[in-house]
Coordinates of C-alpha atoms and ligand atoms in Angstrom, one line a residue:
M29 CA -30.5 4.5 -6.5
T30 CA -29.7 7.7 -4.5
R31 CA -28.3 6.2 -1.2
I32 CA -26.7 2.8 -0.1
A33 CA -26.5 0.9 3.1
I34 CA -23.6 -1.0 4.3
V35 CA -24.3 -3.3 7.3
D36 CA -21.5 -5.3 9.1
N37 CA -23.6 -7.8 11.1
E38 CA -20.5 -8.9 13.0
K39 CA -20.1 -5.8 14.7
L40 CA -23.8 -5.8 16.1
R41 CA -23.4 -7.6 19.6
N42 CA -26.8 -9.3 19.9
M43 CA -30.3 -9.7 19.1
Q44 CA -31.3 -7.2 21.7
E45 CA -29.2 -4.5 19.9
K46 CA -30.5 -5.7 16.6
L47 CA -34.1 -5.3 17.6
Y48 CA -33.3 -1.9 19.5
I49 CA -32.0 -0.6 16.1
Q50 CA -34.9 -1.8 14.2
S51 CA -37.2 -0.1 16.8
L52 CA -35.7 3.5 15.9
C53 CA -36.3 3.6 12.4
P54 CA -39.1 5.9 11.3
V55 CA -39.8 4.0 8.3
N56 CA -40.5 0.9 10.3
R57 CA -42.6 2.8 12.6
T58 CA -44.9 3.7 9.7
G59 CA -45.6 -0.2 9.3
K60 CA -43.2 -0.7 6.3
E61 CA -40.0 -3.0 6.7
C62 CA -37.0 -0.9 6.0
I63 CA -34.8 -2.6 8.5
R64 CA -35.3 -6.2 8.6
I65 CA -34.2 -9.2 10.7
D66 CA -34.3 -12.3 8.9
G67 CA -34.8 -16.1 10.6
N68 CA -31.1 -16.4 11.1
G69 CA -30.8 -13.0 13.0
K70 CA -29.2 -11.2 9.9
L71 CA -30.3 -7.4 10.1
T72 CA -30.6 -6.0 6.5
I73 CA -31.7 -2.4 5.3
E74 CA -34.0 -1.9 2.3
E75 CA -32.2 0.9 0.4
K76 CA -35.1 2.0 -1.3
L77 CA -37.2 2.6 1.7
C78 CA -34.5 4.1 3.6
T79 CA -34.9 8.0 3.8
G80 CA -31.3 8.5 4.9
C81 CA -32.4 10.0 8.3
G82 CA -29.3 9.0 10.0
I83 CA -30.8 7.5 13.1
C84 CA -29.3 3.9 12.8
P85 CA -25.9 4.8 11.8
K86 CA -25.8 6.9 14.9
A87 CA -26.9 4.2 17.0
A88 CA -24.4 1.7 15.6
P89 CA -21.6 3.6 14.0
L90 CA -19.2 0.6 13.6
A91 CA -21.8 -1.5 12.0
I92 CA -24.0 0.7 9.7
K93 CA -23.2 3.2 7.1
I94 CA -25.8 5.1 5.2
I95 CA -24.2 6.8 2.3
N96 CA -25.7 9.2 -0.2
L97 CA -24.2 8.6 -3.5
P98 CA -22.9 11.6 -5.7
E99 CA -26.1 13.1 -7.4
K100 CA -24.4 12.6 -10.9
L101 CA -23.9 8.7 -10.3
K102 CA -26.6 7.6 -13.0
Q103 CA -25.1 4.3 -13.9
K104 CA -25.9 0.8 -12.6
P105 CA -23.2 -0.9 -10.5
I106 CA -20.7 -3.2 -12.2
H107 CA -20.7 -5.6 -9.1
R108 CA -21.9 -6.0 -5.7
Y109 CA -20.8 -8.6 -3.2
G110 CA -24.1 -8.8 -1.5
E111 CA -27.2 -7.1 0.2
N112 CA -25.8 -4.2 2.0
Q113 CA -22.1 -4.8 0.9
F114 CA -19.7 -3.1 -1.1
V115 CA -20.5 -1.9 -4.4
L116 CA -18.6 -1.1 -7.6
Y117 CA -19.2 1.3 -10.3
S118 CA -17.4 1.6 -13.5
M119 CA -14.2 0.1 -14.5
P120 CA -10.6 1.1 -15.4
T121 CA -9.7 0.7 -19.2
P122 CA -6.2 -0.3 -20.4
L123 CA -4.9 0.9 -23.7
K124 CA -2.8 -1.0 -26.1
G125 CA 1.0 0.2 -25.9
R126 CA 0.4 1.9 -22.5
V127 CA 0.8 0.9 -18.9
T128 CA -2.3 2.0 -16.6
G129 CA -2.0 2.3 -13.1
V130 CA -5.0 2.4 -10.7
L131 CA -4.7 4.6 -7.8
G132 CA -6.8 4.8 -4.7
V133 CA -7.2 3.9 -0.7
N134 CA -7.7 0.6 0.6
G135 CA -11.1 -0.8 0.3
I136 CA -12.2 1.1 -2.6
G137 CA -12.4 -1.8 -5.0
K138 CA -9.2 -1.6 -7.0
S139 CA -8.7 -5.5 -6.6
T140 CA -12.2 -6.1 -7.4
A141 CA -11.9 -4.1 -10.6
L142 CA -9.0 -6.1 -11.6
R143 CA -10.2 -9.5 -10.9
I144 CA -13.4 -8.6 -13.1
L145 CA -11.0 -7.6 -16.0
A146 CA -9.2 -10.8 -15.4
K147 CA -12.2 -12.7 -15.6
V148 CA -11.4 -14.4 -12.1
L149 CA -14.8 -12.6 -10.7
Q150 CA -18.0 -12.5 -12.8
P151 CA -19.6 -9.3 -12.4
N152 CA -23.4 -9.4 -11.2
F153 CA -24.2 -5.8 -12.1
G154 CA -25.9 -5.3 -8.7
D155 CA -28.1 -8.3 -8.4
W156 CA -26.3 -10.7 -6.1
T157 CA -28.6 -13.3 -6.2
T158 CA -27.8 -14.2 -9.8
E159 CA -24.4 -14.9 -11.5
G160 CA -24.0 -12.2 -14.2
R161 CA -22.2 -12.8 -17.7
F162 CA -19.3 -11.1 -18.5
S163 CA -20.7 -10.0 -21.9
D164 CA -23.3 -7.8 -20.1
I165 CA -20.7 -5.3 -19.2
I166 CA -20.6 -4.2 -23.0
P167 CA -23.7 -1.9 -22.7
F168 CA -22.0 -0.3 -20.0
F169 CA -19.4 1.6 -22.4
K170 CA -21.6 1.6 -25.6
G171 CA -20.4 4.7 -27.3
T172 CA -17.2 5.1 -25.3
E173 CA -13.6 4.3 -26.4
A174 CA -13.7 1.5 -23.9
Q175 CA -16.6 -0.4 -26.0
K176 CA -14.2 -2.0 -28.3
F177 CA -12.0 -3.1 -25.5
F178 CA -14.7 -5.1 -23.6
E179 CA -15.8 -6.6 -26.7
E180 CA -12.5 -7.9 -27.5
L181 CA -12.0 -8.9 -24.1
D182 CA -15.7 -10.8 -24.0
K183 CA -14.5 -12.7 -27.4
G184 CA -11.2 -13.4 -26.1
V185 CA -9.5 -11.5 -28.9
I186 CA -7.8 -9.9 -25.7
T187 CA -6.3 -12.5 -23.6
V188 CA -5.4 -11.7 -20.0
S189 CA -2.7 -12.7 -17.5
Y190 CA -3.2 -11.7 -14.0
K191 CA -0.7 -11.5 -11.0
P192 CA -2.8 -11.5 -7.7
Q193 CA -2.3 -9.3 -4.7
Q194 CA -1.5 -11.8 -2.2
V195 CA 1.7 -13.7 -3.3
E196 CA 2.2 -15.2 0.2
L197 CA -0.8 -17.6 -0.7
I198 CA 0.9 -19.1 -3.6
P199 CA 2.9 -21.8 -1.4
K200 CA -0.3 -22.8 -0.1
T201 CA -1.7 -24.3 -3.3
A202 CA 1.4 -24.6 -5.6
K203 CA 3.8 -27.5 -4.9
G204 CA 7.4 -28.1 -6.6
S205 CA 10.6 -26.2 -7.3
V206 CA 10.3 -22.9 -8.9
K207 CA 11.6 -23.9 -12.0
E208 CA 9.1 -26.7 -12.4
L209 CA 6.1 -24.3 -11.6
L210 CA 7.5 -21.7 -14.1
K211 CA 7.9 -24.3 -16.6
K212 CA 4.3 -25.2 -16.5
V213 CA 3.1 -21.7 -17.5
D214 CA 6.0 -20.7 -20.0
Q215 CA 3.6 -20.7 -23.1
R216 CA 5.9 -18.0 -24.6
G217 CA 9.1 -19.9 -24.3
K218 CA 11.0 -17.4 -22.6
L219 CA 11.7 -18.6 -19.0
G220 CA 15.6 -18.4 -19.4
E221 CA 15.2 -14.7 -20.4
V222 CA 12.7 -13.8 -17.9
A223 CA 14.4 -15.6 -14.9
K224 CA 17.4 -13.6 -15.9
E225 CA 15.8 -10.1 -16.2
L226 CA 13.8 -10.8 -12.7
Q227 CA 17.0 -12.4 -11.1
L228 CA 15.5 -15.7 -10.3
D229 CA 18.6 -17.8 -11.3
G230 CA 19.9 -18.0 -7.7
F231 CA 16.7 -19.8 -6.5
L232 CA 15.1 -21.5 -9.3
E233 CA 15.8 -25.0 -7.9
N234 CA 14.3 -24.1 -4.5
D235 CA 10.9 -25.5 -3.3
I236 CA 8.3 -22.5 -3.7
R237 CA 7.5 -23.2 0.1
E238 CA 11.1 -22.2 0.9
I239 CA 11.4 -18.9 -0.6
S240 CA 11.3 -15.3 1.0
G241 CA 8.4 -13.0 0.3
G242 CA 10.5 -10.7 -2.2
E243 CA 11.5 -14.1 -4.2
L244 CA 7.8 -15.1 -4.2
Q245 CA 6.6 -11.7 -5.8
R246 CA 9.1 -12.0 -8.6
V247 CA 8.2 -15.6 -9.1
A248 CA 4.6 -14.5 -9.2
I249 CA 5.4 -11.7 -11.9
A250 CA 7.4 -14.2 -13.9
A251 CA 4.7 -16.5 -14.1
A252 CA 2.2 -13.9 -15.3
V253 CA 4.5 -12.5 -17.9
L254 CA 5.5 -16.1 -19.2
K255 CA 1.6 -16.4 -20.2
D256 CA 0.9 -15.5 -23.9
A257 CA -1.6 -12.7 -23.2
S258 CA -2.3 -9.3 -24.4
L259 CA -3.4 -7.6 -21.3
Y260 CA -1.1 -8.2 -18.2
I261 CA -2.5 -7.2 -15.1
F262 CA -0.5 -6.8 -11.9
D263 CA -1.9 -6.3 -8.5
E264 CA 0.6 -4.6 -6.1
P265 CA 4.0 -5.8 -7.8
S266 CA 6.2 -3.9 -5.4
S267 CA 5.2 -5.4 -2.2
Y268 CA 8.2 -7.4 -0.4
L269 CA 10.8 -6.0 -2.9
D270 CA 13.5 -3.5 -1.9
I271 CA 14.1 -0.4 -3.9
R272 CA 16.4 -2.0 -6.4
Q273 CA 14.1 -4.7 -7.0
R274 CA 11.3 -2.2 -7.3
I275 CA 13.1 -0.2 -9.9
N276 CA 14.3 -3.4 -11.8
I277 CA 10.6 -4.7 -12.0
S278 CA 9.2 -1.2 -13.0
R279 CA 11.7 -1.3 -15.9
F280 CA 10.7 -4.7 -16.9
I281 CA 6.8 -4.2 -16.5
K282 CA 7.3 -1.0 -18.7
G283 CA 9.1 -3.0 -21.3
L284 CA 5.9 -5.2 -21.6
A285 CA 3.4 -2.8 -23.1
N286 CA 3.7 -2.7 -27.1
Q287 CA 1.5 -2.3 -30.0
D288 CA -0.4 -5.3 -29.2
T289 CA -0.3 -5.5 -25.6
S290 CA -1.4 -3.3 -22.3
V291 CA -0.6 -3.4 -18.7
L292 CA -2.9 -2.6 -15.9
L293 CA -1.7 -2.4 -12.3
V294 CA -2.2 -1.3 -9.0
E295 CA 0.6 0.0 -6.9
H296 CA 0.7 2.0 -3.5
D297 CA 4.6 3.1 -3.6
L298 CA 3.9 6.4 -5.4
I299 CA 7.5 6.9 -6.9
I300 CA 7.2 3.4 -8.5
L301 CA 3.8 4.0 -9.8
D302 CA 4.9 7.4 -11.3
Y303 CA 8.1 5.7 -12.8
M304 CA 6.2 2.5 -14.2
T305 CA 3.0 3.8 -15.6
D306 CA 1.9 6.1 -18.7
L307 CA -1.7 6.7 -17.6
I308 CA -3.6 6.6 -14.1
N309 CA -7.3 5.8 -13.4
I310 CA -8.2 7.4 -9.8
M311 CA -10.5 5.3 -7.8
Y312 CA -12.7 7.2 -5.3
G313 CA -15.9 6.8 -3.3
R314 CA -16.0 5.3 0.5
E315 CA -13.8 2.7 1.8
A316 CA -15.6 -0.7 2.2
A317 CA -18.9 0.8 0.8
Y318 CA -18.5 1.8 -2.8
G319 CA -15.9 2.7 -5.6
I320 CA -16.0 4.9 -8.7
V321 CA -13.2 5.0 -11.3
S322 CA -12.4 8.3 -12.7
G323 CA -11.5 9.0 -16.4
V324 CA -7.9 8.1 -17.5
K325 CA -5.4 10.9 -17.0
P326 CA -1.5 11.3 -17.9
T327 CA 0.5 9.7 -15.0
K328 CA 2.0 13.2 -13.8
A329 CA -1.5 14.8 -13.7
G330 CA -3.1 11.8 -12.4
I331 CA -1.0 11.5 -9.1
N332 CA -1.0 15.3 -8.7
I333 CA -4.8 15.3 -8.8
Y334 CA -5.1 12.5 -6.5
L335 CA -2.8 14.3 -4.0
G336 CA -4.8 17.4 -4.4
G337 CA -8.0 15.4 -3.6
Y338 CA -10.3 17.2 -6.4
L339 CA -11.3 15.8 -9.8
K340 CA -12.1 18.8 -11.8
E341 CA -13.5 17.1 -14.9
E342 CA -16.0 15.2 -12.6
N343 CA -16.3 18.0 -10.1
V344 CA -15.8 15.7 -7.4
R345 CA -13.8 16.4 -4.0
F346 CA -12.8 13.1 -2.7
R347 CA -10.7 14.3 0.0
D348 CA -11.1 17.3 2.3
A349 CA -7.5 18.6 2.2
A350 CA -4.6 18.1 -0.1
M351 CA -1.7 16.0 0.7
K352 CA 1.4 18.5 0.5
F353 CA 5.3 18.0 0.2
T354 CA 7.8 20.5 1.2
E355 CA 11.1 20.8 -0.5
R356 CA 13.0 19.7 2.7
P357 CA 10.1 19.3 5.5
P358 CA 11.7 21.7 8.1
M359 CA 12.5 20.4 11.8
E360 CA 13.3 22.8 14.5
S361 CA 17.1 23.2 14.9
R362 CA 18.4 21.2 17.6
R363 CA 21.4 20.7 20.0
R364 CA 23.3 17.4 19.0
E365 CA 22.7 15.5 22.2
E366 CA 24.2 11.9 21.8
L367 CA 21.5 9.2 22.3
T368 CA 23.9 6.2 21.6
S369 CA 26.6 5.1 19.5
W370 CA 28.4 2.0 18.3
K371 CA 31.9 0.7 17.5
S372 CA 33.2 -2.2 15.4
I373 CA 29.8 -4.2 15.8
S374 CA 29.9 -7.7 14.1
K375 CA 27.6 -10.4 13.9
K376 CA 27.5 -13.7 12.1
L377 CA 24.1 -15.6 11.2
G378 CA 25.0 -19.0 9.5
R379 CA 26.7 -18.0 6.2
F380 CA 25.5 -14.1 6.8
S381 CA 27.9 -11.6 8.2
L382 CA 27.3 -8.1 9.3
E383 CA 29.4 -5.2 10.2
A384 CA 28.9 -1.7 11.6
K385 CA 32.1 0.2 12.0
E386 CA 30.9 3.2 13.9
G387 CA 27.9 5.4 14.0
T388 CA 26.0 7.8 16.5
I389 CA 22.4 8.3 16.9
Y390 CA 21.5 11.9 18.2
R391 CA 18.3 12.8 20.1
K392 CA 15.2 13.9 18.1
D393 CA 16.6 12.5 14.7
I394 CA 14.4 10.2 12.3
I395 CA 16.8 8.0 10.7
G396 CA 15.6 6.4 7.6
V397 CA 17.6 3.1 6.9
L398 CA 17.9 2.0 3.4
G399 CA 19.4 -1.3 1.8
E400 CA 18.5 -4.1 -0.2
N401 CA 16.9 -7.0 1.2
G402 CA 19.0 -9.5 2.8
T403 CA 21.8 -7.2 4.0
G404 CA 21.0 -7.0 7.6
K405 CA 18.9 -4.0 8.2
T406 CA 16.4 -5.9 10.6
T407 CA 19.5 -7.7 12.2
F408 CA 21.3 -4.4 13.2
A409 CA 17.8 -2.8 14.2
R410 CA 17.3 -6.0 16.5
M411 CA 20.7 -5.5 18.0
L412 CA 20.0 -1.8 18.9
A413 CA 16.6 -3.1 20.4
H414 CA 18.6 -5.8 22.4
V415 CA 16.5 -8.7 20.9
L416 CA 19.5 -10.0 19.5
T417 CA 23.2 -9.7 20.9
Q418 CA 26.3 -8.8 18.9
D419 CA 29.3 -11.1 18.6
G420 CA 31.8 -8.3 18.8
G421 CA 32.0 -4.7 19.3
E422 CA 30.1 -2.3 21.7
I423 CA 27.0 -0.1 21.8
T424 CA 28.0 2.6 24.1
K425 CA 24.8 3.5 26.1
K426 CA 22.1 1.2 27.1
I427 CA 19.0 2.8 25.8
T428 CA 15.2 1.7 25.9
V429 CA 13.9 0.6 22.6
S430 CA 10.5 0.2 21.4
Y431 CA 10.3 -2.1 18.4
K432 CA 7.6 -2.5 15.7
P433 CA 8.9 -5.8 13.7
Q434 CA 8.6 -6.4 10.1
Y435 CA 6.2 -9.4 10.6
I436 CA 3.4 -8.5 13.0
E437 CA 1.9 -11.3 15.0
S438 CA -1.8 -11.0 15.7
S439 CA -3.7 -12.5 18.8
N440 CA -7.0 -12.5 20.3
E441 CA -6.6 -9.6 22.2
T442 CA -8.8 -6.5 21.3
V443 CA -7.5 -3.3 19.8
A444 CA -8.7 -1.3 22.9
E445 CA -6.7 -3.7 25.0
A446 CA -3.6 -3.5 23.0
L447 CA -3.9 0.1 22.6
D448 CA -4.7 1.0 26.3
H449 CA -2.0 3.3 27.0
A450 CA -2.3 5.3 23.6
I451 CA -5.9 5.7 24.3
Q452 CA -5.6 7.3 27.5
K453 CA -2.4 9.2 26.8
Y454 CA -2.1 9.8 22.9
A455 CA -5.5 9.6 21.7
A456 CA -5.1 12.9 19.6
Q457 CA -1.7 12.0 18.3
L458 CA -2.1 8.3 17.5
I459 CA -5.7 6.8 17.8
T460 CA -7.4 9.7 15.9
P461 CA -5.0 10.5 12.8
L462 CA -4.3 6.6 12.5
K463 CA -8.3 6.1 12.3
I464 CA -8.0 3.5 14.9
E465 CA -11.2 4.4 16.7
P466 CA -13.6 2.1 14.4
L467 CA -11.4 -0.9 15.1
L468 CA -11.1 -0.6 19.0
E469 CA -13.6 -3.4 19.6
S470 CA -12.3 -5.7 16.8
R471 CA -9.7 -8.5 17.9
L472 CA -6.0 -8.3 16.5
S473 CA -6.7 -11.5 14.5
Q474 CA -9.6 -10.0 12.6
L475 CA -7.9 -7.0 11.4
S476 CA -6.7 -6.7 7.7
G477 CA -2.9 -6.1 6.8
G478 CA -3.4 -2.6 6.8
E479 CA -5.3 -2.2 10.0
L480 CA -3.0 -4.3 11.7
Q481 CA 0.0 -2.4 10.8
R482 CA -1.6 1.0 11.8
V483 CA -2.4 -0.7 15.2
A484 CA 1.2 -2.1 15.6
I485 CA 2.5 1.4 14.8
A486 CA 0.6 2.9 17.7
A487 CA 1.4 0.1 19.8
C488 CA 5.0 0.7 19.2
L489 CA 4.7 4.5 19.9
Q490 CA 2.6 4.4 23.0
K491 CA 5.4 2.9 24.9
D492 CA 8.0 5.2 26.5
A493 CA 11.4 4.7 25.1
D494 CA 14.6 6.5 23.9
L495 CA 14.4 4.9 20.3
Y496 CA 11.7 3.8 18.4
L497 CA 12.4 1.1 15.6
L498 CA 9.8 0.9 12.9
D499 CA 10.7 -2.0 10.7
E500 CA 8.7 -1.8 7.3
P501 CA 6.0 0.5 8.6
S502 CA 4.5 1.1 4.9
A503 CA 3.8 -2.7 4.4
Y504 CA 0.0 -3.0 3.6
L505 CA -1.0 0.8 3.8
D506 CA -2.1 2.5 0.8
A507 CA -0.4 5.7 -0.4
E508 CA -2.7 8.1 1.4
Q509 CA -2.0 5.9 4.8
R510 CA 1.7 6.1 4.1
L511 CA 1.8 9.8 4.1
V512 CA -0.6 9.9 7.5
V513 CA 1.8 7.6 9.1
S514 CA 4.9 9.6 8.2
K515 CA 3.2 12.7 9.6
V516 CA 2.3 11.0 12.7
V517 CA 5.7 9.8 13.3
R518 CA 7.4 13.2 12.6
D519 CA 4.8 15.0 14.9
F520 CA 5.1 12.3 17.6
M521 CA 8.9 12.6 17.6
E522 CA 8.9 16.4 17.5
Q523 CA 6.4 16.7 20.5
K524 CA 8.0 14.1 22.5
G525 CA 11.6 14.9 21.9
A526 CA 12.1 11.3 20.9
T527 CA 14.3 9.6 18.3
A528 CA 13.0 6.9 15.7
M529 CA 14.7 4.6 13.2
V530 CA 12.6 3.6 10.0
V531 CA 13.4 0.8 7.9
D532 CA 11.4 0.9 4.7
H533 CA 11.6 0.4 1.0
D534 CA 9.4 3.3 -0.2
L535 CA 11.7 6.2 -1.1
L536 CA 8.8 8.8 -0.9
F537 CA 7.9 7.5 2.5
I538 CA 11.5 7.7 3.7
D539 CA 11.9 11.0 2.0
Y540 CA 8.8 12.5 3.7
V541 CA 9.5 11.1 7.4
A542 CA 13.4 11.2 7.6
T543 CA 15.9 13.6 8.9
K544 CA 19.0 11.5 8.4
I545 CA 19.6 8.5 6.3
M546 CA 21.6 5.4 7.1
V547 CA 22.6 3.1 4.2
V548 CA 23.3 -0.5 4.5
D549 CA 25.4 -1.9 1.7
G550 CA 26.4 -5.4 0.9
T551 CA 25.5 -8.7 -0.9
P552 CA 22.1 -9.9 0.0
A553 CA 22.3 -13.3 2.1
V554 CA 25.9 -13.0 2.3
K555 CA 27.3 -9.8 3.8
G556 CA 26.0 -6.6 5.1
E557 CA 27.9 -3.2 6.0
V558 CA 26.1 -0.6 7.9
H559 CA 27.2 3.0 7.4
A560 CA 26.8 5.8 10.0
P561 CA 23.8 7.9 9.8
Q562 CA 24.3 10.9 7.3
E563 CA 22.5 14.4 6.6
M564 CA 19.6 13.6 4.1
E565 CA 21.3 14.9 1.1
D566 CA 24.6 12.9 1.7
G567 CA 22.9 9.6 2.6
M568 CA 20.5 10.1 -0.4
N569 CA 23.4 10.7 -2.9
H570 CA 25.2 7.6 -1.5
F571 CA 22.0 5.4 -2.0
L572 CA 20.8 6.6 -5.1
G573 CA 24.3 6.8 -6.7
K574 CA 24.6 2.9 -6.0
L575 CA 21.2 2.5 -7.7
Q576 CA 22.2 4.9 -10.6
I577 CA 18.8 6.7 -10.3
T578 CA 18.2 10.5 -9.9
L579 CA 15.4 12.4 -8.2
R580 CA 13.9 15.5 -8.6
R581 CA 11.0 17.4 -7.2
D582 CA 7.6 17.8 -9.2
H583 CA 7.2 21.5 -9.9
D584 CA 3.6 21.6 -8.7
T585 CA 3.3 19.3 -5.7
K586 CA 7.1 19.1 -4.6
R587 CA 6.7 15.2 -4.7
P588 CA 9.9 13.4 -5.5
R589 CA 10.1 11.9 -9.0
I590 CA 12.4 9.7 -10.6
N591 CA 14.2 11.1 -13.8
K592 CA 13.9 9.4 -17.0
E593 CA 17.1 7.4 -17.6
D594 CA 19.6 9.2 -19.6
S595 CA 17.0 12.2 -19.8
Y596 CA 18.8 15.8 -19.7
L597 CA 18.2 16.3 -16.0
D598 CA 19.3 12.5 -15.2
R599 CA 22.6 13.3 -17.1
E600 CA 22.9 16.6 -15.4
Q601 CA 22.4 15.4 -12.0
K602 CA 24.8 12.3 -12.2
G603 CA 27.6 14.7 -13.7
S604 CA 27.4 16.9 -10.7
G605 CA 27.1 13.9 -8.2
K606 CA 23.7 15.2 -7.1
Y607 CA 21.3 12.3 -7.3
Y608 CA 19.0 13.7 -4.9
Y609 CA 17.3 16.8 -6.1
A610 CA 19.4 19.2 -8.2
Ligands
SF4_28 FE1 -34.3 4.0 8.9 FE2 -32.7 4.6 7.0 FE3 -33.0 6.1 9.1 FE4 -31.5 3.9 9.3 S1 -31.2 5.8 8.0 S2 -33.1 4.7 10.7 S3 -32.4 2.6 7.8 S4 -34.6 5.6 7.6

């Protein structure tokens, strides 16, 4: 097959539009049925007849994609969801004793590949009318190193344990306390040990429906590792976790790979992916259309290749431009004009108390807010946004605040309605770079997590305000979208002369977007202490020092990387107090 057609019938308005599109097809005009409309009104395209003339996708760009596949792509598909639906070509292959990461944009088939390896999804090898057998995957890898792996997986010599992506769905099907649920899956008899390492002890007796997102994520990881398996698969293990927890689970997951076991994972936090894995498979193709897996690379090279957008061995350019970092992205020097400041702020919420001694926000700053979950970052942000009133102390100037909350509510409104002002005033700054055009006619309730996040960021920035507060804008976004959002926020603040506060747990994202750092210390769910915004270096040193990790810049791409614990650089940077880039 040289090309595939992807059709989203829900985006075709009515029968009249479908008939019109059908009437345009030059192949149909010769009497053949390239574009068909069945008795239920469903429009499909016969890929073998399509010449790729480009007329129908031009007429319905949101609903139809005709994609020419790379010439070298000779293999049959591994899985196709249905006629004119997403196709997956090739699979990542885990190796014993190694942690392998899968890196790619959202909608490229990463979770599909993981679910096939976990045997949760039966591959159909492109024939969606029949259910395939897993063993049919073996001929795909004949003569390659992966052949043995798939044979052993098929025979059950390799056993799999899988942590799914959407941990928020667990309470919908599981009932009981965390401890009861984990006891049921504890085939290795290691519940006590794992609970300690993943810090579950404080909520083991709680009902699964009453724990937070970060707690659910750690319970899901614990459930996966308590099973006796030789391949552990984790789909996005860092979601909902703060940086300390991300580092902790990274060390834990690294420790799982030994001579008998392998680990495979998908992760969008590039610093964590870099820290946690030994090897990388890049996935490329076209979002929501098709996905291909690259050959395996050592992690450092794999991430650098991904940022560069070009696979030399495969001779494939999968992104037009490289994603670049600079040692400290330069911001124009500015007069320090005060926007607002606070003094002796206090707030009590149940048994949790928050304090902010004093601090000042200057115009045009982008303040990255770093701290553990449950230490009051969002509470403080909400007080600045006047959504919440403080018990004591004062916020000096009344400023207007536009706030993107951590949890975004969707509604029946269309994206075009929600972003009316942005479309008219900031199309070039927000709508185009955030790739919102294809979503304009959709309702907010129909969007995926990543799409809704991009729309919510644009909705926050389209308002006129003194301060833009973005609470966890990286959630649900892939690594590429995170860097795009960082650039959009930076450029927007620069052009508008506006000020932003960004609360997030992705260190690379914060490093890229922020010009100042505000650290929030404390004990989760008990006490929070908000420090004044500091210069990048001071703030990062403060925060990283508490975590006892050091960061350096990659020589080739300048991206930040965590130093190996107790390595020469780690010891040297700790010795000189320079936790942030020696
Ligand atoms: Fe017909 Fe294919 Fe042209 Fe569409 S792209 S009009 S299906 S030949």
